[in-house]
Coordinates of N, CA and C and ligand atoms in Angstrom, one line a residue:
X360 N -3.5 -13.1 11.9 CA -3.1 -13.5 10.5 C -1.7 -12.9 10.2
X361 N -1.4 -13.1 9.2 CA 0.5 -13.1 9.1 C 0.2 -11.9 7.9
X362 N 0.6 -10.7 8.1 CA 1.4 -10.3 7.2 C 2.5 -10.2 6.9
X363 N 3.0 -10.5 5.3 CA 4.5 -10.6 5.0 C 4.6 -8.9 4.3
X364 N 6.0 -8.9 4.9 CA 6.4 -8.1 4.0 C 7.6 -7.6 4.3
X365 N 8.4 -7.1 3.7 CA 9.7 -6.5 4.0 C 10.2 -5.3 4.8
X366 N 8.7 -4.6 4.2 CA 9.0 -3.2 5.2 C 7.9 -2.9 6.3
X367 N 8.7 -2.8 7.3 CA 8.5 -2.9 8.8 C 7.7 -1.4 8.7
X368 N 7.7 -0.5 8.1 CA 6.7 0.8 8.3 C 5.3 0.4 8.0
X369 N 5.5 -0.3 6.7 CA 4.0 -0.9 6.3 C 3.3 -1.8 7.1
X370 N 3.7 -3.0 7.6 CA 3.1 -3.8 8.7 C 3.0 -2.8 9.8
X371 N 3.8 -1.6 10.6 CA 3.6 -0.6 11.5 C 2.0 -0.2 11.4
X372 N 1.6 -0.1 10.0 CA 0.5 0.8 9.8 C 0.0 0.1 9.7
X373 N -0.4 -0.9 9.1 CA -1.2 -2.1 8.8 C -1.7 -2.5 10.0
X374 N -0.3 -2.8 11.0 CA -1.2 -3.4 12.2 C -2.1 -2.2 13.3
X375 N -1.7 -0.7 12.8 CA -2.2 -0.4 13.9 C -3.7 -0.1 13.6
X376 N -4.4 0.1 12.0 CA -4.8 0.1 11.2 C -6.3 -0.8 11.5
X377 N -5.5 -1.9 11.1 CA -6.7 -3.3 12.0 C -6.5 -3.3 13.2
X378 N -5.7 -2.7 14.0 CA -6.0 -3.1 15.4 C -7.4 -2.4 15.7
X379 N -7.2 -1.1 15.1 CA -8.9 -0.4 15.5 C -9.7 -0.8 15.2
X380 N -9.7 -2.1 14.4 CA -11.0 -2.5 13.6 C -11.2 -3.9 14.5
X381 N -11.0 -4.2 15.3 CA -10.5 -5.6 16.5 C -9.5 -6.5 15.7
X382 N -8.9 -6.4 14.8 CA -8.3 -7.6 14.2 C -6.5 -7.5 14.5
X383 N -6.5 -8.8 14.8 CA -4.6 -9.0 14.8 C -3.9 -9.1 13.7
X384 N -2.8 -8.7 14.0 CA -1.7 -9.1 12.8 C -0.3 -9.3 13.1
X385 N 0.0 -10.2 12.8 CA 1.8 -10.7 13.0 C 2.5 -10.5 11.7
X386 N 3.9 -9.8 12.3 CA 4.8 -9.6 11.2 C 5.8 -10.8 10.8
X387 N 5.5 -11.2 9.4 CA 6.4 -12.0 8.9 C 7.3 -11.8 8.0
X388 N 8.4 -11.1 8.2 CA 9.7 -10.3 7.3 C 9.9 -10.8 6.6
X389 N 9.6 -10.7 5.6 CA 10.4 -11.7 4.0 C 9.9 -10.7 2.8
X390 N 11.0 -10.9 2.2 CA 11.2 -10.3 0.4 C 10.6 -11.2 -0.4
X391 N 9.5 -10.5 -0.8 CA 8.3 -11.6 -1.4 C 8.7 -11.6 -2.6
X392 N 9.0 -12.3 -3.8 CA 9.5 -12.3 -5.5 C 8.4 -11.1 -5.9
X393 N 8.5 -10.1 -6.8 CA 7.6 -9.0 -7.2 C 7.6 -10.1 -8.8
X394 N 6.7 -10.1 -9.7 CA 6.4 -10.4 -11.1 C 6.4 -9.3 -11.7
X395 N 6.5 -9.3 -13.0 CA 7.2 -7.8 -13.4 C 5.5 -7.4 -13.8
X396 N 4.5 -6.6 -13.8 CA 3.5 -5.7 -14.2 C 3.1 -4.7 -14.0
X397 N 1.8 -4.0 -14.5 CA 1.6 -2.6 -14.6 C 1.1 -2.5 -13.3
X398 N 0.2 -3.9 -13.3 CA -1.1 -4.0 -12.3 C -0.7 -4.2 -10.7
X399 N -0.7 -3.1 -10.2 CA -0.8 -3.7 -8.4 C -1.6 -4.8 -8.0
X400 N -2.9 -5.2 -8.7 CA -3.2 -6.2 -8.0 C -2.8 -7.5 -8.5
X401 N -2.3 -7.6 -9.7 CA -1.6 -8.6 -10.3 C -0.1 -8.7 -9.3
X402 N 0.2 -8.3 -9.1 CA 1.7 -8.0 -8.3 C 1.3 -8.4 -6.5
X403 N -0.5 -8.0 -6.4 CA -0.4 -8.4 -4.9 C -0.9 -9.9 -4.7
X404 N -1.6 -10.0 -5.8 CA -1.7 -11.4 -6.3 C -1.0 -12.7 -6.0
X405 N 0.0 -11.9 -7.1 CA 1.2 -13.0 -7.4 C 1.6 -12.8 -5.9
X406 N 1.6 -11.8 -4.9 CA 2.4 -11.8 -3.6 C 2.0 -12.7 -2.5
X407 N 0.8 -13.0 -2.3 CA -0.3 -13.4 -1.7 C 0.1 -15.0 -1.7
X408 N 0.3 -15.2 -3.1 CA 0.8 -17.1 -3.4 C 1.8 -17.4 -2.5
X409 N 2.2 -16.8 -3.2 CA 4.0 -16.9 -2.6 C 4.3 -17.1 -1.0
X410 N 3.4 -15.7 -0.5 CA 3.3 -15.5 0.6 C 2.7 -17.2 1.5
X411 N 2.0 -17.3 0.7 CA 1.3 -18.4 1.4 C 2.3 -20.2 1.6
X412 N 2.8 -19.7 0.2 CA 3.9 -21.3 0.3 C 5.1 -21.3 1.5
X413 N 5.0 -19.9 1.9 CA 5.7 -19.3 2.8 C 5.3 -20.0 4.2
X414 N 4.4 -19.4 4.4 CA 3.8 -19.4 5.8 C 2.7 -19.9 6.0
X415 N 1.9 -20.6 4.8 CA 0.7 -21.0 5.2 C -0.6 -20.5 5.9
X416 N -1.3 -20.7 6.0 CA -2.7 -20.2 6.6 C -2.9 -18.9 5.7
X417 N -3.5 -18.5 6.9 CA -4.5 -17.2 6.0 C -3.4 -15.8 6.3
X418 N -2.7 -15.4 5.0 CA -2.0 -14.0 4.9 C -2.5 -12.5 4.1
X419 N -1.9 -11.9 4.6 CA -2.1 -10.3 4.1 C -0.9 -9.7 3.5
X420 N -0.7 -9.3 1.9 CA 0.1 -8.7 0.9 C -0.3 -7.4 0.8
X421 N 0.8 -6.5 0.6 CA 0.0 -5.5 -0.1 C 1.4 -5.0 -0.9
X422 N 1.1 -4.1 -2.1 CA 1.5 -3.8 -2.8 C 0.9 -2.8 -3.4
X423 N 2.6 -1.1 -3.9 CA 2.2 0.1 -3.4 C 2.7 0.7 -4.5
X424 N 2.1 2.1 -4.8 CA 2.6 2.7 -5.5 C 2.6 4.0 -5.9
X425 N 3.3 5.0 -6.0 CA 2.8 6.5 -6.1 C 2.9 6.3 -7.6
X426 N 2.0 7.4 -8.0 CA 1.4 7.7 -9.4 C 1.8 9.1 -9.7
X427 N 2.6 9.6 -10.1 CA 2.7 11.0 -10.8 C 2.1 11.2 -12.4
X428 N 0.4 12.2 -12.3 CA 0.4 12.5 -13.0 C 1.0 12.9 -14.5
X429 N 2.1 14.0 -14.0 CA 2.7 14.6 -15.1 C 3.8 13.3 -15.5
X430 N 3.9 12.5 -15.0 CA 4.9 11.5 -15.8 C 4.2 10.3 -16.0
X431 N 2.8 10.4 -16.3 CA 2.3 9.5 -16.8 C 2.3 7.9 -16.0
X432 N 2.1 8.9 -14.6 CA 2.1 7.8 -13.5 C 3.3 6.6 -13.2
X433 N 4.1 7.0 -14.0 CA 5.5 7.0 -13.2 C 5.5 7.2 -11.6
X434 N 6.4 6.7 -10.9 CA 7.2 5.5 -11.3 C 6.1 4.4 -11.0
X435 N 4.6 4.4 -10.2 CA 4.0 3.2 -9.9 C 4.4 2.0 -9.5
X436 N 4.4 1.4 -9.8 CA 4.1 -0.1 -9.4 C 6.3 -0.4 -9.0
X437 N 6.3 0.8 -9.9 CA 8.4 0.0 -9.6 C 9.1 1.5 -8.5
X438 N 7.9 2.1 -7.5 CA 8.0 3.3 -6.5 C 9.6 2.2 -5.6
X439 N 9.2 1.3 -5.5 CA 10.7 0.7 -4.2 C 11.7 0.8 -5.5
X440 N 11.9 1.1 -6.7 CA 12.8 1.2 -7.3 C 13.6 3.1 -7.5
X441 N 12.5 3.6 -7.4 CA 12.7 4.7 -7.9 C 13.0 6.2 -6.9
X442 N 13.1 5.7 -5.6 CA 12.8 6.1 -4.7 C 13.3 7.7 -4.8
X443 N 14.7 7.3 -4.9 CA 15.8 8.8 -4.8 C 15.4 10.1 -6.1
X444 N 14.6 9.5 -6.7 CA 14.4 10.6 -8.3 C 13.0 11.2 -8.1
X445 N 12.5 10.9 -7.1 CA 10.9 11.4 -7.2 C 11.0 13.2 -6.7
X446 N 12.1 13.4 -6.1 CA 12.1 15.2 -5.4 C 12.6 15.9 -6.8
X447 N 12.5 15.3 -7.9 CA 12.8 15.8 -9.4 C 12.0 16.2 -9.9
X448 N 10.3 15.7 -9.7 CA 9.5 15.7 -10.5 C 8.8 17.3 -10.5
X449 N 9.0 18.3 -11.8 CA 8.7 19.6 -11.4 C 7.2 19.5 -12.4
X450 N 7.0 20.7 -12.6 CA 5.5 21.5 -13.6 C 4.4 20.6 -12.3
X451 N 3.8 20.3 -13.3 CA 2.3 19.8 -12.7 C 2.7 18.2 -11.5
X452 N 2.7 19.2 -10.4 CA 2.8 17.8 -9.1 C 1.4 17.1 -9.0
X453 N 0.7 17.1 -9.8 CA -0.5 16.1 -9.0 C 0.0 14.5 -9.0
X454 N -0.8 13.8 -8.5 CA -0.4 12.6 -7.9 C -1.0 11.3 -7.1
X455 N -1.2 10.5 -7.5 CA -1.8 9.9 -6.3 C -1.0 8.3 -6.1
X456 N -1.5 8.2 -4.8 CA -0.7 7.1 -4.0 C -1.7 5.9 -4.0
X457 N -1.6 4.6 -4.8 CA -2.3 3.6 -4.7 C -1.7 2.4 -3.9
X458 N -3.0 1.4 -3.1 CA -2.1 0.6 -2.6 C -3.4 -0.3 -3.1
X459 N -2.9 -1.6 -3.2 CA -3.7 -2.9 -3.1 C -3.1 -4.2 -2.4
X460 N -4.1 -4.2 -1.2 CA -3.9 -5.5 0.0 C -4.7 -7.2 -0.5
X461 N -4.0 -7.7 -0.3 CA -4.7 -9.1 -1.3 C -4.2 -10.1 0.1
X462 N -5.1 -11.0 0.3 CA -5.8 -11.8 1.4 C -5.8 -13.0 0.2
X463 N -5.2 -14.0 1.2 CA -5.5 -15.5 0.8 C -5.3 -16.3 1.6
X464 N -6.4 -17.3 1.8 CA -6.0 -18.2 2.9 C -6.1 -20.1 2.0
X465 N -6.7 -20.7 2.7 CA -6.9 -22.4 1.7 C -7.4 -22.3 1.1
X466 N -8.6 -21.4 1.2 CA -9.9 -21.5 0.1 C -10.3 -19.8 -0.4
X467 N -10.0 -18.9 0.3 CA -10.4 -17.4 -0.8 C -8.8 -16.4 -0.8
X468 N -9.2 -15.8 -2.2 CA -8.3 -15.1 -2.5 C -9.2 -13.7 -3.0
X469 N -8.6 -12.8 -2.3 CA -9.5 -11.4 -2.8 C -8.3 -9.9 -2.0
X470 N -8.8 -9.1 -3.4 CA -7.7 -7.9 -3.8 C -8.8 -6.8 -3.2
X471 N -8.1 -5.9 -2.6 CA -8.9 -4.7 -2.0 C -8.2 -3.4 -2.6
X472 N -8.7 -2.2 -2.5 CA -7.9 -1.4 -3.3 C -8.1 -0.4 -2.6
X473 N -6.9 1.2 -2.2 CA -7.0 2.1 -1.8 C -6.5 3.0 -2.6
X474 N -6.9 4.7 -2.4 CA -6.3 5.4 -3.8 C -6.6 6.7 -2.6
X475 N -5.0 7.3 -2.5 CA -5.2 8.8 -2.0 C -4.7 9.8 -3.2
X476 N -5.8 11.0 -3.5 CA -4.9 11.5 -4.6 C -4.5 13.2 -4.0
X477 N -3.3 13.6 -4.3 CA -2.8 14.7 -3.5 C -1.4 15.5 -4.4
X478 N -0.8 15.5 -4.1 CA 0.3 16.5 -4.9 C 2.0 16.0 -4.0
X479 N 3.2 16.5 -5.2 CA 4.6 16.3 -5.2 C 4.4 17.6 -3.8
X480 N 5.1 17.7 -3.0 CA 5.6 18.8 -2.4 C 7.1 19.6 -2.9
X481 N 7.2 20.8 -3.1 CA 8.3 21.1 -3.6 C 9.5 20.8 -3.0
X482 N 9.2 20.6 -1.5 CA 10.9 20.1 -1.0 C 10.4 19.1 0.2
X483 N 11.1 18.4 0.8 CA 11.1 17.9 1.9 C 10.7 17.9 2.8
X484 N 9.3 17.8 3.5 CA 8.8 18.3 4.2 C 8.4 17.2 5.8
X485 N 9.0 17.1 6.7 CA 9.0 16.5 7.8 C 9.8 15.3 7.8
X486 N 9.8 14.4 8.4 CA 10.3 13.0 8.4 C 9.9 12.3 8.5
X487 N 9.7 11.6 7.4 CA 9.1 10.1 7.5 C 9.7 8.7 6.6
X488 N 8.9 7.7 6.4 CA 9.8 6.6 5.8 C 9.4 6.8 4.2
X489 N 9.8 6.4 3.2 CA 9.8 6.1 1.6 C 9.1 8.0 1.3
X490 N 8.0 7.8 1.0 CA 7.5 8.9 -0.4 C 6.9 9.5 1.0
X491 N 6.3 9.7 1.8 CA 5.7 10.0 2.8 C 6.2 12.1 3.2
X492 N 7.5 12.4 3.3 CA 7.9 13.6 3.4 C 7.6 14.3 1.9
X493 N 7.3 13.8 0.8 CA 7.1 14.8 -0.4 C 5.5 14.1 -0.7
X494 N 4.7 13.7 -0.2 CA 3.6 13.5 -0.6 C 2.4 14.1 0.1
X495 N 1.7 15.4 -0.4 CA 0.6 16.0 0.5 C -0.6 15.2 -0.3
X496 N -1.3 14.9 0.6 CA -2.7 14.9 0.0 C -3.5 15.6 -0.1
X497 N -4.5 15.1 -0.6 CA -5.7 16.8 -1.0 C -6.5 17.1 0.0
X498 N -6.2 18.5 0.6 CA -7.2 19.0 1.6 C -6.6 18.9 2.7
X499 N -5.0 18.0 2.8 CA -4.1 18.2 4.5 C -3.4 19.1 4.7
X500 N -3.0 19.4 5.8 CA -2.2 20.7 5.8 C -0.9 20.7 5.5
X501 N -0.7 19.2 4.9 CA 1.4 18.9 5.0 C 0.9 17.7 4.7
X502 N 2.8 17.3 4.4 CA 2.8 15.5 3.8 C 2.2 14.9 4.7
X503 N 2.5 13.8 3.9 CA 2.4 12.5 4.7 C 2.9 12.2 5.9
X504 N 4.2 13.1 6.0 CA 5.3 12.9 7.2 C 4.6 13.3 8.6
X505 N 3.4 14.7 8.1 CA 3.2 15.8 9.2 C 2.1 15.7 9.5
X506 N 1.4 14.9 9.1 CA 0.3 14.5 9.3 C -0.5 12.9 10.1
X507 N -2.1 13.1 10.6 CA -1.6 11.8 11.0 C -2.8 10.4 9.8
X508 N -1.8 10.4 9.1 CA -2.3 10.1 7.8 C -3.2 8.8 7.6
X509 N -3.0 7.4 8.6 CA -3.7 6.1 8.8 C -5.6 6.9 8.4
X510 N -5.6 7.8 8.8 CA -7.1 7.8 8.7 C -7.5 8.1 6.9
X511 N -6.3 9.1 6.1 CA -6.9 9.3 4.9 C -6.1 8.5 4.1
X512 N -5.2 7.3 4.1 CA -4.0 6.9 3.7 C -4.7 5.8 2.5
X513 N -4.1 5.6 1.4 CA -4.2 4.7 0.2 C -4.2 3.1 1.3
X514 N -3.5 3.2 2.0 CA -3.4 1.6 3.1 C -4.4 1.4 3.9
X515 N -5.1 3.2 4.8 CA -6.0 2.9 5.4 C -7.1 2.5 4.6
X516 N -7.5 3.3 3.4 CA -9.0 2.5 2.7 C -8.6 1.1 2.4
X517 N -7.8 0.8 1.5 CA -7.7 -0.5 1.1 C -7.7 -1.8 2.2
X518 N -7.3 -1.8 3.6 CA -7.1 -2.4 4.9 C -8.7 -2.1 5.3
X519 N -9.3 -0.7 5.4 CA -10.7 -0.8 5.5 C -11.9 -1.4 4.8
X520 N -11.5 -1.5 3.5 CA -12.2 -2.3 2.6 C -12.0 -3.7 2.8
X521 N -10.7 -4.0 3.3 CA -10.3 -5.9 3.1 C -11.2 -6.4 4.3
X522 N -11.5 -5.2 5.3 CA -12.0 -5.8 7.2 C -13.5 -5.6 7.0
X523 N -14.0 -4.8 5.8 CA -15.5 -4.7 5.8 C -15.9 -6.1 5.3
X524 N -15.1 -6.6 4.2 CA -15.1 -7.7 3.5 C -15.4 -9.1 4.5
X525 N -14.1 -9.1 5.1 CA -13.4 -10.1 6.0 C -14.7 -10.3 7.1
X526 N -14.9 -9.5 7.5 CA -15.7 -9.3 9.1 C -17.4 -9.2 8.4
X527 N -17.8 -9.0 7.3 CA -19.3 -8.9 6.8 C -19.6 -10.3 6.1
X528 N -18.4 -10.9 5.5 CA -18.6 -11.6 4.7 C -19.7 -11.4 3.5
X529 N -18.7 -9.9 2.6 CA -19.3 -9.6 1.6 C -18.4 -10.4 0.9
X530 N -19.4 -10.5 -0.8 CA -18.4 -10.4 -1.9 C -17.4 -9.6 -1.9
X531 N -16.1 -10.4 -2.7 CA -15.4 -9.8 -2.6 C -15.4 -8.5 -3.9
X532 N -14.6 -7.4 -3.8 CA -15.3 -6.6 -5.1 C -14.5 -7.1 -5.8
X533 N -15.4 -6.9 -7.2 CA -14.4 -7.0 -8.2 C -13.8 -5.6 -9.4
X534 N -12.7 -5.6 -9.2 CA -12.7 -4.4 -9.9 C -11.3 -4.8 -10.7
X535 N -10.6 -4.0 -11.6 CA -9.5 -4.0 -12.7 C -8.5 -2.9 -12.4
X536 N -7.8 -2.8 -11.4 CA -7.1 -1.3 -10.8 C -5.6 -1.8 -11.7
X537 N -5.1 -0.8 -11.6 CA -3.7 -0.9 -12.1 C -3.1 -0.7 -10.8
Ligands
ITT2070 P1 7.1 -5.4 0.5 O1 8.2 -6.3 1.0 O2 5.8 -5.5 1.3 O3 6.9 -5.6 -1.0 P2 8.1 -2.8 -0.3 O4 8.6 -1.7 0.5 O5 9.0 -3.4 -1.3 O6 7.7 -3.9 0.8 P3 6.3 -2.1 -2.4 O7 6.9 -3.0 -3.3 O8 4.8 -2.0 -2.3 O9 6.8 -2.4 -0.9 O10 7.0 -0.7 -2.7 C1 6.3 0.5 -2.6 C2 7.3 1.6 -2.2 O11 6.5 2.8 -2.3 C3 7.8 1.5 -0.8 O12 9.0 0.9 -0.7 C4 7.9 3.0 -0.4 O13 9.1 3.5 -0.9 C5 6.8 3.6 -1.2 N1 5.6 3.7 -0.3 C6 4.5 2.8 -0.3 N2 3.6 3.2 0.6 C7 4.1 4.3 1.2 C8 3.7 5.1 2.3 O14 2.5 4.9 2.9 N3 4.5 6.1 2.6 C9 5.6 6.3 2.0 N4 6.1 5.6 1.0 C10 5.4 4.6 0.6

């Protein structure tokens, strides 16, 4: 199945993600239109259409966002906008990192949801792509950068959730995430 997306880190993870779970994935690079909302899954939603007038058949969206507590979950849903201001964020670093993956093919459309919650790191800590070097989760020994994170990652549950779905042929959940 095709996932679209722009950034080549996230299909990275994505595919290697489902590969453990038996499922394939092809990268199809394109700048999907964002709709302006609060809601990630309204945004993976609207991604998912799009996606589809694109490429047709059955694709995989996701759409991401860090949440800082103390700023009232800033920057969220507009994180690819805000990238360079987040090593600002001082007092209370809690935080968490949401993703929601949305699956649509001819006939089903269904939103999955992942949520790591962890803390700002005061500086820079290893190297990695976007929010990944200042983002520790709760209970790891280092960011995102230094760790090997697919197993506790907002992408891995949400990708876990979409293949229990996909492969059990459960309902899909329904839930109201932002
Ligand atoms: P799409 O083409 O798939 O939309 P994007 O990079 O624009 O790619 P988003 O709109 O979901 O994706 O932007 C979320 C931003 O949050 C992303 O650009 C990163 O800066 C950051 N981000 C999301 N997940 C991350 C992760 O696992 N590690 C580090 N940064 C992440």
């Amino acid at each position: 199945m095709w996932f679209v997306s722009s950034n080549e880190h996230k299909f990275g993870e994505a595919r290697r993600i489902l590969g453990r779970m038996g499922m394939e994935l092809y990268h199809h690079k394109a700048s999907l239109p964002e709709v302006q909302s609060h809601s990630l899954k309204d945004i993976a939603l609207a991604k998912a259409a799009s996606a589809r007038s694109l490429v047709g058949g059955a694709v995989l969206v996701e759409d991401d966002g860090l949440f800082i507590d103390s700023l009232k979950g800033f920057p969220g849903p507009y994180s690819s906008y805000v990238f360079d201001t987040i090593g600002n964020a001082g007092g209370d670093r809690a935080a968490s990192f949401r993703a929601v993956v949305a699956y649509a093919d001819g006939s089903r459309t269904a939103a999955f949801k992942g949520e790591v919650r962890g803390r700002i790191a005061d500086a820079v800590r290893g190297s990695g792509w976007g929010y990944d070097p200042v983002f520790i989760p709760d209970g790891a020994g280092g960011t995102f950068a230094q760790i090997d994170k697919d197993r506790l990652s907002h992408r891995g549950e949400a990708l876990a959730a979409f293949a229990r779905w996909y492969g059990g042929g459960q309902r899909p959940p329904d839930y109201s995430a932002a």
